[in-house]
PDB file of C-alpha atoms in Angstrom:
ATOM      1  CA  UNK A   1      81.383 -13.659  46.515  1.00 87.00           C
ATOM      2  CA  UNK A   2      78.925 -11.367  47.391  1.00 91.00           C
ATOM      3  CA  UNK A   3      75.197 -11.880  49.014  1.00 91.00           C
ATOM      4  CA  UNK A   4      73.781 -11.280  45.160  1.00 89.00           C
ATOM      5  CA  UNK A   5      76.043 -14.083  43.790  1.00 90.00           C
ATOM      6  CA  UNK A   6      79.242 -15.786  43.704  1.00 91.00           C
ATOM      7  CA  UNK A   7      81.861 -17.061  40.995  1.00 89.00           C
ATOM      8  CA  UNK A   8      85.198 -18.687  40.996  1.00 90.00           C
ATOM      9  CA  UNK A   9      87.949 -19.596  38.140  1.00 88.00           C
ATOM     10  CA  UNK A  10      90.894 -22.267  38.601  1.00 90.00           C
ATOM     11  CA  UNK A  11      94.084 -20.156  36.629  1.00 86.00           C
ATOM     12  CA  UNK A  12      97.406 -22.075  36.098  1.00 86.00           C
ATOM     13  CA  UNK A  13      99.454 -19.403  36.585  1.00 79.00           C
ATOM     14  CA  UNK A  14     102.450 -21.217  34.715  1.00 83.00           C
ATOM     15  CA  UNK A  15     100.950 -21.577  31.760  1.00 82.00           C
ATOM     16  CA  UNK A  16      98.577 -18.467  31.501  1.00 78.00           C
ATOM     17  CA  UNK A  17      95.750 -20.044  31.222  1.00 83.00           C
ATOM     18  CA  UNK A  18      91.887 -20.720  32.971  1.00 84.00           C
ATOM     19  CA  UNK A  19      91.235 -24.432  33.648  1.00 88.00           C
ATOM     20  CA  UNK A  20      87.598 -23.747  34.763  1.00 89.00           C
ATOM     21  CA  UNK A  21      85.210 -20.877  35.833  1.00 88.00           C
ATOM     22  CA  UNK A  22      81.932 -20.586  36.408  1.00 90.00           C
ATOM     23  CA  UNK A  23      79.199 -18.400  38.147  1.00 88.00           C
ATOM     24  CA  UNK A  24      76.102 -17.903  39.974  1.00 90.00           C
ATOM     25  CA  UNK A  25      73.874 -14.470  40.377  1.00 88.00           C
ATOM     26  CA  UNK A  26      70.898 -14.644  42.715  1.00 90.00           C
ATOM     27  CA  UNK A  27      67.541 -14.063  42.157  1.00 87.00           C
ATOM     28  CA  UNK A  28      67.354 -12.387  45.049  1.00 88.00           C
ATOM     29  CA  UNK A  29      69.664 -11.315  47.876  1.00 89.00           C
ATOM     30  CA  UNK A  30      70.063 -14.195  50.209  1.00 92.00           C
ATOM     31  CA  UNK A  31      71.784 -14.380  53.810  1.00 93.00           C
ATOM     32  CA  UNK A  32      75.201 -15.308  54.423  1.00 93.00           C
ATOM     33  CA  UNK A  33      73.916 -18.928  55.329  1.00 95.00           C
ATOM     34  CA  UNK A  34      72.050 -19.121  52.350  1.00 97.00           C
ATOM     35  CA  UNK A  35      75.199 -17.975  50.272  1.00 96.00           C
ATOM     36  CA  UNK A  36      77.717 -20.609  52.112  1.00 97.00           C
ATOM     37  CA  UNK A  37      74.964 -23.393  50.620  1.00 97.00           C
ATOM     38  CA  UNK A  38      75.112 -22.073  47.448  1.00 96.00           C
ATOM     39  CA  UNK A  39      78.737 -22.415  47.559  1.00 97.00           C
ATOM     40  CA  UNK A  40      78.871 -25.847  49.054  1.00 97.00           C
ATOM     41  CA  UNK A  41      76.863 -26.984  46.424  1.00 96.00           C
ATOM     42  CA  UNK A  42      78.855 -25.278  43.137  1.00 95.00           C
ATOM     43  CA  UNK A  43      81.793 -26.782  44.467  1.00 95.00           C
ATOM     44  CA  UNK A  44      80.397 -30.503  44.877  1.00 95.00           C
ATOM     45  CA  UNK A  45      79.310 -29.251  41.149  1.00 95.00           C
ATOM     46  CA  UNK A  46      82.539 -29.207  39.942  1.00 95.00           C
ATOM     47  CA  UNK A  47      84.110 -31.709  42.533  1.00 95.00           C
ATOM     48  CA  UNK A  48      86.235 -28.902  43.844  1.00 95.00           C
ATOM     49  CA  UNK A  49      86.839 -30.228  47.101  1.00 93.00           C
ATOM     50  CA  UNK A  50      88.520 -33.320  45.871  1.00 91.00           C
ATOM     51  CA  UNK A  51      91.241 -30.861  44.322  1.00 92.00           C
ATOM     52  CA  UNK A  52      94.666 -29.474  45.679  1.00 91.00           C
ATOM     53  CA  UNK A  53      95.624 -25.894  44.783  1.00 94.00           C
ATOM     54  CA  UNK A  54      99.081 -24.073  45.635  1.00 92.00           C
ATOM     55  CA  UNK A  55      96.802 -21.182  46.770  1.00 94.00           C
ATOM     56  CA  UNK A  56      93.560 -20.088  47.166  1.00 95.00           C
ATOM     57  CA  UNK A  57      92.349 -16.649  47.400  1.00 95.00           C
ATOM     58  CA  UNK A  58      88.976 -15.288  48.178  1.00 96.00           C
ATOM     59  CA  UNK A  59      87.453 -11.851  47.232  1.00 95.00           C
ATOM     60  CA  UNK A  60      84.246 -10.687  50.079  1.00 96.00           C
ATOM     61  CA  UNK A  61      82.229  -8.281  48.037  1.00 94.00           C
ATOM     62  CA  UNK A  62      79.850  -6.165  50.264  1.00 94.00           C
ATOM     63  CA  UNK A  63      79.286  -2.477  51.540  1.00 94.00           C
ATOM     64  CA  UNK A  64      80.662  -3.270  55.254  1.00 96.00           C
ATOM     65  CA  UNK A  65      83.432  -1.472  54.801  1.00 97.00           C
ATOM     66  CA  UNK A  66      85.836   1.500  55.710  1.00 97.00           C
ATOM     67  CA  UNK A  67      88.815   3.469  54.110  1.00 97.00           C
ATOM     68  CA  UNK A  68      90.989   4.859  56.242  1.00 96.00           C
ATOM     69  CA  UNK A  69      93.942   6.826  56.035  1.00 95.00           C
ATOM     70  CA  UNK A  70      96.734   4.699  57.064  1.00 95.00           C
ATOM     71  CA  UNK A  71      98.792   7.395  59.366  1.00 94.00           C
ATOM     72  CA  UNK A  72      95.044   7.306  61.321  1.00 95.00           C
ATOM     73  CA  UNK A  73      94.904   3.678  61.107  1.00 96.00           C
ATOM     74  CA  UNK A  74      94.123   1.321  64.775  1.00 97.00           C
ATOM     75  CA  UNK A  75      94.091  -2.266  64.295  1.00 97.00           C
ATOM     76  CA  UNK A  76      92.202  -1.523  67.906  1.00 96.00           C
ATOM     77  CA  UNK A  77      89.420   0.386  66.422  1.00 96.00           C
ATOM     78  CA  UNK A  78      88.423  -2.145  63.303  1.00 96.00           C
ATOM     79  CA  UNK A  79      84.788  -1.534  64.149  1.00 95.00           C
ATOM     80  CA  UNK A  80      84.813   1.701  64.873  1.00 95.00           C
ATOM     81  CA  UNK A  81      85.617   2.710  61.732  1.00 96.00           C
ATOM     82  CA  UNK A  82      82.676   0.986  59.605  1.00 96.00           C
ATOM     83  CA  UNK A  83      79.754   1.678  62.150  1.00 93.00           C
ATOM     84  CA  UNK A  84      80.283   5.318  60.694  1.00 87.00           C
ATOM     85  CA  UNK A  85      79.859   4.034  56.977  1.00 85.00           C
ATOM     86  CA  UNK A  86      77.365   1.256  57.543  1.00 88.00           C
ATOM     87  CA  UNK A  87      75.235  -0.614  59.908  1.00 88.00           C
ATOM     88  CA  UNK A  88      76.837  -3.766  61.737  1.00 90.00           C
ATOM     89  CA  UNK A  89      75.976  -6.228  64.177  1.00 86.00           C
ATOM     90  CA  UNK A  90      77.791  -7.120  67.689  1.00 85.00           C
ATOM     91  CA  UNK A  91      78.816 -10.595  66.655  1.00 88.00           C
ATOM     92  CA  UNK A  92      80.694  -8.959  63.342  1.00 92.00           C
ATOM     93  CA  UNK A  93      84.429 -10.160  62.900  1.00 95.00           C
ATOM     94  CA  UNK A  94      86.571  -7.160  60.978  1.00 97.00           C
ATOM     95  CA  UNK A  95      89.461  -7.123  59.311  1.00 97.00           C
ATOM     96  CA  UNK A  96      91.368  -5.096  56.846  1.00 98.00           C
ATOM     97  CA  UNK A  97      93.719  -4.900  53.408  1.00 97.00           C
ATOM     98  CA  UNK A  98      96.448  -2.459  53.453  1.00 96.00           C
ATOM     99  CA  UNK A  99      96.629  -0.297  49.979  1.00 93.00           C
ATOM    100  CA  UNK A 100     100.499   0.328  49.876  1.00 75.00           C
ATOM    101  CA  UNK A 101     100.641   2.465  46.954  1.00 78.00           C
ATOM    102  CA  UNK A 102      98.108   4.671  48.475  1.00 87.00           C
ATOM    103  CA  UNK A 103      99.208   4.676  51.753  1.00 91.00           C
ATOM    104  CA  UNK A 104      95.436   3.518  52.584  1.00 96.00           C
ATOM    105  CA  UNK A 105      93.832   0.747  55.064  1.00 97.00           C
ATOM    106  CA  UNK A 106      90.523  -0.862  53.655  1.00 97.00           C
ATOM    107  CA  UNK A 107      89.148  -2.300  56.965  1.00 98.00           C
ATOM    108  CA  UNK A 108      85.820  -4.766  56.060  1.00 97.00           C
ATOM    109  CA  UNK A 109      83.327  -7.210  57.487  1.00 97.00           C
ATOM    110  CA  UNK A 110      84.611 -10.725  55.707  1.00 97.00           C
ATOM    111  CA  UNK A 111      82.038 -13.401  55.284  1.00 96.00           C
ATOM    112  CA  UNK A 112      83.210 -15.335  58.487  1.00 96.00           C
ATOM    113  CA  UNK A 113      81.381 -18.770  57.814  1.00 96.00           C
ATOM    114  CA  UNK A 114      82.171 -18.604  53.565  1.00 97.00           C
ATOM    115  CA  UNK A 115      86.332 -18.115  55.381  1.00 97.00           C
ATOM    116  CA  UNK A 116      86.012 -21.073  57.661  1.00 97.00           C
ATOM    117  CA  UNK A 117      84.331 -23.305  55.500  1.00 97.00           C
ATOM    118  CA  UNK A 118      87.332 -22.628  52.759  1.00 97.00           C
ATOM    119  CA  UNK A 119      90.176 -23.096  55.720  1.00 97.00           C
ATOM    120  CA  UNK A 120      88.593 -26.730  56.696  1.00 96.00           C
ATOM    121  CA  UNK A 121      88.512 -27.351  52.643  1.00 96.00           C
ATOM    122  CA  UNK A 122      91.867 -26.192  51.677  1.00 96.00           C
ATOM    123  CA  UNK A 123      93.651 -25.050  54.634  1.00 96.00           C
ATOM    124  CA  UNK A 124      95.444 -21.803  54.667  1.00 96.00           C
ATOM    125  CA  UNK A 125      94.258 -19.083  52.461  1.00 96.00           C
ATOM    126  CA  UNK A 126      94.667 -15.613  51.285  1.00 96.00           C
ATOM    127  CA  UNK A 127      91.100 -13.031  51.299  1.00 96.00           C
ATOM    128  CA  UNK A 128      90.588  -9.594  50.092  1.00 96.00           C
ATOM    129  CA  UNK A 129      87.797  -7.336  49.790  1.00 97.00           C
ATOM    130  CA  UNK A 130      86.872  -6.614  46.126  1.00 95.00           C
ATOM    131  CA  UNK A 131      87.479  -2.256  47.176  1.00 96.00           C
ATOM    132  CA  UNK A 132      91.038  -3.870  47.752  1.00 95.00           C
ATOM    133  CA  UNK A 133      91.538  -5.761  44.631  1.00 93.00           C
ATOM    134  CA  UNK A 134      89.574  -3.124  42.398  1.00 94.00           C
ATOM    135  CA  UNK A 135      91.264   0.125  43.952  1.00 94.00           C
ATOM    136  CA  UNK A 136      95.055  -1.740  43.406  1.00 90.00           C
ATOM    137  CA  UNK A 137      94.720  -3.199  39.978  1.00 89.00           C
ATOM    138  CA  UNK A 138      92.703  -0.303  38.153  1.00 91.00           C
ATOM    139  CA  UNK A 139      95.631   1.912  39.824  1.00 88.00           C
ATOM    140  CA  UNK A 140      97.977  -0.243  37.486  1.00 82.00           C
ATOM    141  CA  UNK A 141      95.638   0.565  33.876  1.00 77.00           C
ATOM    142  CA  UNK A 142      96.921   2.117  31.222  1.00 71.00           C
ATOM    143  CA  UNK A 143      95.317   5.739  31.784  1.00 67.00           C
ATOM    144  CA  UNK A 144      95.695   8.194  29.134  1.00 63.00           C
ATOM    145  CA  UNK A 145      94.819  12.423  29.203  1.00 74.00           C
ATOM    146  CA  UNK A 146      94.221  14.127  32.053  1.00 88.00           C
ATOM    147  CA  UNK A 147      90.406  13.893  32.495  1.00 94.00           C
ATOM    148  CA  UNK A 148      89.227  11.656  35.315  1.00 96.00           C
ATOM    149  CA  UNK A 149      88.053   7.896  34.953  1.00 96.00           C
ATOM    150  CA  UNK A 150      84.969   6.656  36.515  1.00 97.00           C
ATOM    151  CA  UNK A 151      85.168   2.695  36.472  1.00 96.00           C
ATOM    152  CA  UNK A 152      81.977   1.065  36.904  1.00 97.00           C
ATOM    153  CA  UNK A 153      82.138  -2.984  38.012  1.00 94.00           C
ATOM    154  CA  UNK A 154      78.654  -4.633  37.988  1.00 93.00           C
ATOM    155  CA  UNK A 155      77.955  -8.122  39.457  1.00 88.00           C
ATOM    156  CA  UNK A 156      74.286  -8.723  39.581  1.00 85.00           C
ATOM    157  CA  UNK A 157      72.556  -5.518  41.315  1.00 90.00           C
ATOM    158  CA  UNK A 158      75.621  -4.831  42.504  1.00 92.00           C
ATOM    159  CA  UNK A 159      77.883  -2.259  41.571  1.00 95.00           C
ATOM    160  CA  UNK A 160      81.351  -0.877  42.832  1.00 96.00           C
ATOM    161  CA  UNK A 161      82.240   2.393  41.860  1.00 97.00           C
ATOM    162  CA  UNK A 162      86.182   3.747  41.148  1.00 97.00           C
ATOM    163  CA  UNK A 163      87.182   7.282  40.362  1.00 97.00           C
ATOM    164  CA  UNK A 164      90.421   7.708  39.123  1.00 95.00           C
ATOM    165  CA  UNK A 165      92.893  10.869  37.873  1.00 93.00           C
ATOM    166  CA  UNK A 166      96.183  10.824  36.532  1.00 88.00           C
ATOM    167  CA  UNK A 167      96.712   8.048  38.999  1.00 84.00           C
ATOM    168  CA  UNK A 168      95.125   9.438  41.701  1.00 91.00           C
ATOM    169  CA  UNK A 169      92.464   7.540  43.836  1.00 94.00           C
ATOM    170  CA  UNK A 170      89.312   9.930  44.420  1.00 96.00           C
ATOM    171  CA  UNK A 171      86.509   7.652  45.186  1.00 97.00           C
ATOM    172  CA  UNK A 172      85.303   4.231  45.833  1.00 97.00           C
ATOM    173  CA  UNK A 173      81.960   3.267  46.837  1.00 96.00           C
ATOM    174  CA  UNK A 174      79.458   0.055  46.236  1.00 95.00           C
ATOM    175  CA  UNK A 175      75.969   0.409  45.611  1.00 95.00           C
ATOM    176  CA  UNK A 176      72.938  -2.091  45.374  1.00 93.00           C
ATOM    177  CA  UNK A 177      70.300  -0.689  42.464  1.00 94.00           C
ATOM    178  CA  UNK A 178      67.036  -1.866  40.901  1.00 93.00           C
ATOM    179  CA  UNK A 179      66.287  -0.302  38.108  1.00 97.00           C
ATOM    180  CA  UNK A 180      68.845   1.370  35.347  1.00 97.00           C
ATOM    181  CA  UNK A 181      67.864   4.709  36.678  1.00 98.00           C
ATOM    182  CA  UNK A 182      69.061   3.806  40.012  1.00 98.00           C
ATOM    183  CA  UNK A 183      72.352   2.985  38.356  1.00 98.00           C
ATOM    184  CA  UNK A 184      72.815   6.212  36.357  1.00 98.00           C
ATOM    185  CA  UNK A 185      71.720   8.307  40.014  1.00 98.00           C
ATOM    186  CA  UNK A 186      74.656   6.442  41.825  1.00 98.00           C
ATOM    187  CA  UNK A 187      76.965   7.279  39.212  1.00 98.00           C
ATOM    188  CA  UNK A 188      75.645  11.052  38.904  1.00 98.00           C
ATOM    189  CA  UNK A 189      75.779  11.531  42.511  1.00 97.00           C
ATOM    190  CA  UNK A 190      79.145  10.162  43.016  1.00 98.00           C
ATOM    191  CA  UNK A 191      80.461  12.544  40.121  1.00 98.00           C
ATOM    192  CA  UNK A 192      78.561  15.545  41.795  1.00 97.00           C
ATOM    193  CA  UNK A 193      80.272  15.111  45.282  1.00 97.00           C
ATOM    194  CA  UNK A 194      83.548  15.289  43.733  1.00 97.00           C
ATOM    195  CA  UNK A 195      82.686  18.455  41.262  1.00 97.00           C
ATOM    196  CA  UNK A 196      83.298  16.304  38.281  1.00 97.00           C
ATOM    197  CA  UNK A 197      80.937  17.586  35.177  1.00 97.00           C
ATOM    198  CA  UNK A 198      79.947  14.860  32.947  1.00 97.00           C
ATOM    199  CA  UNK A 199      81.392  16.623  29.815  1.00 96.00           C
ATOM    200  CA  UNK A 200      84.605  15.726  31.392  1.00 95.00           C
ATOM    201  CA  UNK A 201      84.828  12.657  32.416  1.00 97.00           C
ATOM    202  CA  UNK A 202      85.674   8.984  31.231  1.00 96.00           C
ATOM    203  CA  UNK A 203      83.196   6.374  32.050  1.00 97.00           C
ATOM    204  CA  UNK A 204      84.278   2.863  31.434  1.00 95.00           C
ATOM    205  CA  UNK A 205      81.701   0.151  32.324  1.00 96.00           C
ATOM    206  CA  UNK A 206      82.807  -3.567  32.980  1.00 92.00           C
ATOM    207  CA  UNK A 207      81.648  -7.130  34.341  1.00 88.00           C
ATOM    208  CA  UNK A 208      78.055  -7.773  34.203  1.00 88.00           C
ATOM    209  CA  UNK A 209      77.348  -4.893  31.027  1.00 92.00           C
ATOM    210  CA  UNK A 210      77.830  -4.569  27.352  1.00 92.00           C
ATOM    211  CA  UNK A 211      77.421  -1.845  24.503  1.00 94.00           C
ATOM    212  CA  UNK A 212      73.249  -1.677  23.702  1.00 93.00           C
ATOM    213  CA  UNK A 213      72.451  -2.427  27.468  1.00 95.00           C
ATOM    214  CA  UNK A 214      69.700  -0.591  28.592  1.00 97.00           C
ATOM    215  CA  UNK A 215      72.167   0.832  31.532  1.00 97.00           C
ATOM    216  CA  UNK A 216      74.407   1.737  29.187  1.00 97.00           C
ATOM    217  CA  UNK A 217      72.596   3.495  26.599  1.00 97.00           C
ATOM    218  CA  UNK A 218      70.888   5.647  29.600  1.00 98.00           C
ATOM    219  CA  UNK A 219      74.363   6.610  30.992  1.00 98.00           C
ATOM    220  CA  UNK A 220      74.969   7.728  27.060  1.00 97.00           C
ATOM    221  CA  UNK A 221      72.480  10.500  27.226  1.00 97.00           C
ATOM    222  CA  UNK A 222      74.025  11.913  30.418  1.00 97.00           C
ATOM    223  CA  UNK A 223      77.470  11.206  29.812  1.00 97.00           C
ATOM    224  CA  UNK A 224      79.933  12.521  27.240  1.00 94.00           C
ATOM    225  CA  UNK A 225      82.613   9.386  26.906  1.00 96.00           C
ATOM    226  CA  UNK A 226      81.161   6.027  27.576  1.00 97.00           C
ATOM    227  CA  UNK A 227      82.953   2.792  26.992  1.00 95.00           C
ATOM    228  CA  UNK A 228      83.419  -0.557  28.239  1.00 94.00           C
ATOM    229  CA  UNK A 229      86.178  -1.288  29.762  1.00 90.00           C
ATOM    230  CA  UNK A 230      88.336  -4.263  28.751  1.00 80.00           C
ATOM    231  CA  UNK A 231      91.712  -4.788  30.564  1.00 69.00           C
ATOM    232  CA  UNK A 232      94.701  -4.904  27.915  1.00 58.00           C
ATOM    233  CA  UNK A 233      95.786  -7.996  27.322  1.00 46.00           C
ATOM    234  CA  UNK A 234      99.454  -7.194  27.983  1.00 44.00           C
ATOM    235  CA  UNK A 235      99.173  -6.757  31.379  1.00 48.00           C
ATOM    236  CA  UNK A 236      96.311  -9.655  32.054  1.00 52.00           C
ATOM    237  CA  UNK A 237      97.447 -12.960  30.457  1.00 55.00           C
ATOM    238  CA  UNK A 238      94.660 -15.063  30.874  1.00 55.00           C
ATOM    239  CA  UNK A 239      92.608 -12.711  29.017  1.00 54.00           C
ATOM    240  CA  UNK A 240      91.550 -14.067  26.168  1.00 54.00           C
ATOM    241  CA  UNK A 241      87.981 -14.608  23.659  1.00 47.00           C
ATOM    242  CA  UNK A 242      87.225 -17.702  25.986  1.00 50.00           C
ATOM    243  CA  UNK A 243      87.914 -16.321  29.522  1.00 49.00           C
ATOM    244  CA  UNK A 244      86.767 -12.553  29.442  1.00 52.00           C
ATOM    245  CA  UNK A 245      83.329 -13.609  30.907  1.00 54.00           C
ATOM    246  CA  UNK A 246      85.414 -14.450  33.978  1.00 59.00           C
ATOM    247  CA  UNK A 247      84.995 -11.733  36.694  1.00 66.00           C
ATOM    248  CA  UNK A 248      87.674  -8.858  36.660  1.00 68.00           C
ATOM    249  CA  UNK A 249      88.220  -8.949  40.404  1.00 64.00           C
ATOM    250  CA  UNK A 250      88.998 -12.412  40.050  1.00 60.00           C
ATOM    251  CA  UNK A 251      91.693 -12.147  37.639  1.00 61.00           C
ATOM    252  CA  UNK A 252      93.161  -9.375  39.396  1.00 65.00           C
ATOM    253  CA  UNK A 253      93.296 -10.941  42.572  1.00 58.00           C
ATOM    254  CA  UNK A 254      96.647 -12.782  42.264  1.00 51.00           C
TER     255      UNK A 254
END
């Protein structure tokens, strides 16, 4: 969930399959109160309160966040860390996702109302920031060649940005855009600050984007290799013609 929108899908895990999904994208960016309504209400929607689940997990989607090299990691200096990457308030409650496989601490600013509504719904519960989930599971994809892979996930106006290479984290950013120019700038910029030319480089799009979007089509007259990205279906079992509208993020998240 994110202050742009929010979605949620119900997997059974057993038998590899999505009992329900849905999703909402705002027309405009609302406040965390705001989004903790909308939630309230999608979930007297579907009657999801009235339902048991053997776990819940919840993915906080916003640029409050921090990655920090985990031999320079504090849990004492939570804060200190994301007032260099982004502005936050006094009252702001931190915490943080360890990256084992790269040895990397993602420390974030959760949605603390959105977390304690969920605890007096369901209890105990698991939440992640979506640089946590995204960084960890595109990690896992099937990469081939030795160019470098620029993923692009886009929820709304919203878009988080991965740079991959031979399995090799480079880069992970979010940005909030307006216009499809605005989209192709973050995704020039971020290549530029890494010396990456555009001749050689993979860009695979996903979530909120198809081929003939106007976003697309721009990045194809700046950008050699452009492709949407769909996860194999091998390795993500509840993909299938009915469920790939369901947010990436989410299905990674187990």
């Amino acid at each position: 969930m994110s202050l742009n929108g929010l979605s949620f899908c119900i997997l059974d895990t057993i038998r590899h399959k999505v009992l329900l999904s849905d999703k909402l994208i705002f027309e405009k960016t609302l406040s965390a109160y705001d989004v903790l309504k909308k939630l309230k209400a999608l979930f007297e929607e579907h009657a999801l309160t009235q339902k048991e689940f053997s776990e819940v997990i919840v993915i906080h989607q916003n640029p409050l966040f921090a990655l920090v090299p985990k031999p320079l990691f504090d849990p004492q200096e939570l804060s200190n860390y994301v007032r260099f990457n982004a502005r936050i308030l006094a009252n702001d409650h931190f915490d943080f996702d360890e990256i084992g496989s790269q040895d990397m601490v993602n420390v974030y600013v959760p949605f603390v109302n959105v977390n304690n509504y969920i605890f007096e719904v369901f209890g105990e519960f698991v939440f992640k920031h979506i640089g946590t989930v995204l960084i960890s599971s595109l990690l896992h994809s099937k990469i081939n060649g030795k160019l470098p892979v620029c993923y692009v996930h886009i929820t709304g106006k919203t878009m988080d940005l991965v740079i991959l290479k031979e399995k090799r984290f480079l880069l992970y950013n979010t940005f909030s855009y307006a216009t499809k120019t605005d989209f192709l700038y973050f995704i020039l910029f971020a290549l530029e600050q890494l010396d990456i030319d555009t001749e050689n480089v993979i860009l695979r799009l996903f979530g909120a984007i198809e081929e003939g979007d106007d976003r697309y089509e721009l990045c194809l007259r700046y950008i050699r290799q452009v492709s949407i990205f769909v996860p194999s279906g091998t390795s993500h079992p509840f993909i299938n013609e009915e469920s790939r509208n369901i947010d990436f993020a989410l299905l990674n998240s187990l």
